[in-house]
Tab-separated table of C-alpha atoms in Angstrom:
chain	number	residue	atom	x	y	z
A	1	UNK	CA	0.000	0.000	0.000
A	2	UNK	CA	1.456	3.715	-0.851
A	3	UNK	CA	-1.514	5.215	-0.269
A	4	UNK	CA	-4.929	5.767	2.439
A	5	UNK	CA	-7.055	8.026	3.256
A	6	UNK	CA	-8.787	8.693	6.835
A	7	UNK	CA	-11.650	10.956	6.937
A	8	UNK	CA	-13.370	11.908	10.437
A	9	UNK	CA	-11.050	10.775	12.670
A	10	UNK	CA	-11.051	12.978	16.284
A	11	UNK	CA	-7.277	13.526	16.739
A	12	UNK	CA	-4.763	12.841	13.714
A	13	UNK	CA	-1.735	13.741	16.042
A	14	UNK	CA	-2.378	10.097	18.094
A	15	UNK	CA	-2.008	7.752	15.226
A	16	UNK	CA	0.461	5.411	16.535
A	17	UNK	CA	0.116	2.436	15.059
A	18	UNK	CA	1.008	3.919	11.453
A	19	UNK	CA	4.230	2.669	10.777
A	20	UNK	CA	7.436	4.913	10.776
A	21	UNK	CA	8.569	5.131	6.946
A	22	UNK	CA	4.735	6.605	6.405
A	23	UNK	CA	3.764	10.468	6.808
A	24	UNK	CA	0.596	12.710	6.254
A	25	UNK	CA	-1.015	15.472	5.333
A	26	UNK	CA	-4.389	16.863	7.405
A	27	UNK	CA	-6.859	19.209	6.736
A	28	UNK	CA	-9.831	20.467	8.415
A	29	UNK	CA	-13.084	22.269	7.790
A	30	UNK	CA	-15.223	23.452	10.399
A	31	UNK	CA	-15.385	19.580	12.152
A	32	UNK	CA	-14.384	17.614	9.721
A	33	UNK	CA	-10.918	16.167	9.459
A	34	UNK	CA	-9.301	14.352	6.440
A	35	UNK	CA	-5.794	12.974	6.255
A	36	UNK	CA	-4.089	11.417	3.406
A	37	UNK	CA	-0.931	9.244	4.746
A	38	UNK	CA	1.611	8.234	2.331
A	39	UNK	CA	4.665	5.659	2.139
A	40	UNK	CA	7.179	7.920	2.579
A	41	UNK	CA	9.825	5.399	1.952
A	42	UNK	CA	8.716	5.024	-1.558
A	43	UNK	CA	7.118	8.177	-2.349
A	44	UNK	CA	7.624	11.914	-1.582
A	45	UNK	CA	6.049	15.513	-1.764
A	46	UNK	CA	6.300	17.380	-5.064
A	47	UNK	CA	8.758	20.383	-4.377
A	48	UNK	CA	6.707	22.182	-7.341
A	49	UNK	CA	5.001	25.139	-6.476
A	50	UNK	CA	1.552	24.742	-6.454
A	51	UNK	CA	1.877	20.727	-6.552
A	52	UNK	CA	-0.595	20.638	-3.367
A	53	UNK	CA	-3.928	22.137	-2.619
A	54	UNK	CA	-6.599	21.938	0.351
A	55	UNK	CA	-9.760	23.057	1.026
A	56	UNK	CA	-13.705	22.281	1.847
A	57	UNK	CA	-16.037	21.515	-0.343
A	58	UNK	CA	-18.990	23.406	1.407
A	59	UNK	CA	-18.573	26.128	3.392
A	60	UNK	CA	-16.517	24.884	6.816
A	61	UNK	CA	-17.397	21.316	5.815
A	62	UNK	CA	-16.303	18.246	3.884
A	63	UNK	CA	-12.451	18.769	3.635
A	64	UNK	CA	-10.186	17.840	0.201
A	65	UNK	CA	-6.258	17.424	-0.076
A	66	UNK	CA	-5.200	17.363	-3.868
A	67	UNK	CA	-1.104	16.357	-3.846
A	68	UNK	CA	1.276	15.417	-6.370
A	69	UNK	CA	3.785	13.273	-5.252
A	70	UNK	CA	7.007	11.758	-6.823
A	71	UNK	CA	8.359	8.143	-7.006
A	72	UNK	CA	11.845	8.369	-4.816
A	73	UNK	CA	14.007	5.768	-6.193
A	74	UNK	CA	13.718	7.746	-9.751
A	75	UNK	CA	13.321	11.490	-8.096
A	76	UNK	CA	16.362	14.392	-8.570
A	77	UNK	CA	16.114	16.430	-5.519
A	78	UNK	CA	15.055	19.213	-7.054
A	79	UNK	CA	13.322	18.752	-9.960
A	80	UNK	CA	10.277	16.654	-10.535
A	81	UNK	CA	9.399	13.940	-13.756
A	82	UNK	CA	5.499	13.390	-14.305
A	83	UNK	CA	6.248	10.514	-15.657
A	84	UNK	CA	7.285	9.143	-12.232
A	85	UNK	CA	4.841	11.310	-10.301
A	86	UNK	CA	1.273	10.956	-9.104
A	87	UNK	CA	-1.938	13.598	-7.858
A	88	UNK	CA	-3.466	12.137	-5.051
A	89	UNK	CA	-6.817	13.059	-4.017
A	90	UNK	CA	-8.205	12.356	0.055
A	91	UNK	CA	-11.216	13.853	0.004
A	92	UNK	CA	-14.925	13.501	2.277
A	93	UNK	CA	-17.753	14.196	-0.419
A	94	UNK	CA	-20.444	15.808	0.669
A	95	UNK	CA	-24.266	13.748	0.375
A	96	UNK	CA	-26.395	14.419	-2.538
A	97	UNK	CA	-29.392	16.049	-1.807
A	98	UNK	CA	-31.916	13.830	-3.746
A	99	UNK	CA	-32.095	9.981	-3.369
A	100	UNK	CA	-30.946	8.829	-6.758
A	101	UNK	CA	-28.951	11.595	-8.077
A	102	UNK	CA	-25.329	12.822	-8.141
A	103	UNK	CA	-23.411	15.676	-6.530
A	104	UNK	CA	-24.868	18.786	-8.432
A	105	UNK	CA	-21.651	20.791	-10.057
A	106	UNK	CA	-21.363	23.727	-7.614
A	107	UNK	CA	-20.641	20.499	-4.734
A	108	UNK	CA	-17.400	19.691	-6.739
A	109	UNK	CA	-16.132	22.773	-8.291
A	110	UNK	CA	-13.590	23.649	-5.562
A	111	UNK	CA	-12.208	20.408	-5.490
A	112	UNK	CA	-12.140	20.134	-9.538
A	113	UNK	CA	-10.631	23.197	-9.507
A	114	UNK	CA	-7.782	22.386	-6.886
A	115	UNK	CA	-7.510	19.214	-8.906
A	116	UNK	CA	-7.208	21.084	-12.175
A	117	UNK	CA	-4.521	23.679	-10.424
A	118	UNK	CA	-2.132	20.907	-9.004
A	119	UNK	CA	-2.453	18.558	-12.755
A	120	UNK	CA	-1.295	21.783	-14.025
A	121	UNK	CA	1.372	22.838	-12.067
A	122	UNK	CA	2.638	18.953	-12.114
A	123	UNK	CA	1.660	18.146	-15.710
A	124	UNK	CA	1.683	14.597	-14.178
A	125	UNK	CA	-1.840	13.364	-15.965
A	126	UNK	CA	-2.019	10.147	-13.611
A	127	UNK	CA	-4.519	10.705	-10.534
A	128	UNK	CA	-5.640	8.224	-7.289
A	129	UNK	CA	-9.314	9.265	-5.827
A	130	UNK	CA	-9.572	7.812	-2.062
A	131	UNK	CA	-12.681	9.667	-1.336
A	132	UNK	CA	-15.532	8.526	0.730
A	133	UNK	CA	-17.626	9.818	-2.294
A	134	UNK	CA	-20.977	9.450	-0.276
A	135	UNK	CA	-22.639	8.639	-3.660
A	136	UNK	CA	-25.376	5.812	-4.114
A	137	UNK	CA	-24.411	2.805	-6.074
A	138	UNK	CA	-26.267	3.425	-8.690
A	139	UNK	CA	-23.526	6.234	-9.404
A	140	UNK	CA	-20.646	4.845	-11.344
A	141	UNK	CA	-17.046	5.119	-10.642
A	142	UNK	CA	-17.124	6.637	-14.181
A	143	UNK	CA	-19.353	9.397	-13.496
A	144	UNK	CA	-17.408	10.558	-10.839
A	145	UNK	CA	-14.323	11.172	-12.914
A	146	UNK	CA	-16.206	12.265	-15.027
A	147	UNK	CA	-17.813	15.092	-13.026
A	148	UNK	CA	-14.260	15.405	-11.105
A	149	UNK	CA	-12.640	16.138	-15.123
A	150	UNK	CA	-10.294	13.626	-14.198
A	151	UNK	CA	-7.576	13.376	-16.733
A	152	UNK	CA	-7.548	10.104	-19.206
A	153	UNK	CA	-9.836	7.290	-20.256
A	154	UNK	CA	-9.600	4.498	-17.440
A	155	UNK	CA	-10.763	4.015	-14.582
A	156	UNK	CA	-10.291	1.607	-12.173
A	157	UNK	CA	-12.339	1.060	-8.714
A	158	UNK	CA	-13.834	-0.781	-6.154
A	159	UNK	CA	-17.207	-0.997	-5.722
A	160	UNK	CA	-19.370	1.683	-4.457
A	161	UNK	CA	-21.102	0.471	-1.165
């Protein structure tokens, strides 16, 4: 595993039984709390400018981290090959507000936007979604990259349940 994603846990700073080559990155809105933990034996922070973004996809709720990251056994400290890098997104969805239906578009602009900001600054085209996407299963894994404008024509999942 390189990647996870925890999404409202109480206190972040008491995780001790993540192992010590792994880090994270937390964010909060209002009283929700995401963190997106990382191998950091294998894997490292962009050093791009503008490589990471965070933020809440309602007002002071539902928290995003958006993160390129870079492969360390091919990395130059220093410089940064989207070929070898990755966007990772940790992210708590907000619920739709109709039984049946999708996120409407104004739900998943910020984090589209963030999204679109860090592909950019990376030009690395290859994307993980850990979300707790709080869609029904009658939404595919599709649609969501679709609405999300995720780069690319595959996508692989698990199930939504």
């Amino acid at each position: 595993i390189d990647f996870a994603n925890l999404i409202e846990f109480d206190d972040f700073s008491n995780l001790t039984s993540i192992p010590d080559s792994w880090a994270w990155l937390q964010t909060t809105c209002g009283r929700d709390r995401v963190a997106l933990l990382y191998n950091a034996s294998r894997w490292r922070i962009a050093s791009l400018g503008g490589a990471g973004q965070v933020g809440c996809m309602i007002s002071e709720d539902r928290p995003f981290i958006v993160q390129a990251f870079e492969r360390i056994d091919t990395a130059t400290e220093g410089s940064f090959d989207a070929l070898d890098g990755v966007v990772v997104i940790g992210a708590h969805f907000p619920h739709p507000s109709r039984f049946n239906e999708s996120l409407s578009d104004d739900l998943v602009l910020p984090l589209r936007l963030a999204l679109q900001s860090v592909i950019e600054a990376s030009a690395t085209s290859e994307v993980v979604l850990i979300a707790d996407t709080n869609e029904f299963t009658s939404t595919s894994s599709d649609m969501i990259t679709s609405y999300l404008e995720l780069p690319g024509n595959t996508t692989m999942s698990t199930s939504l349940e």
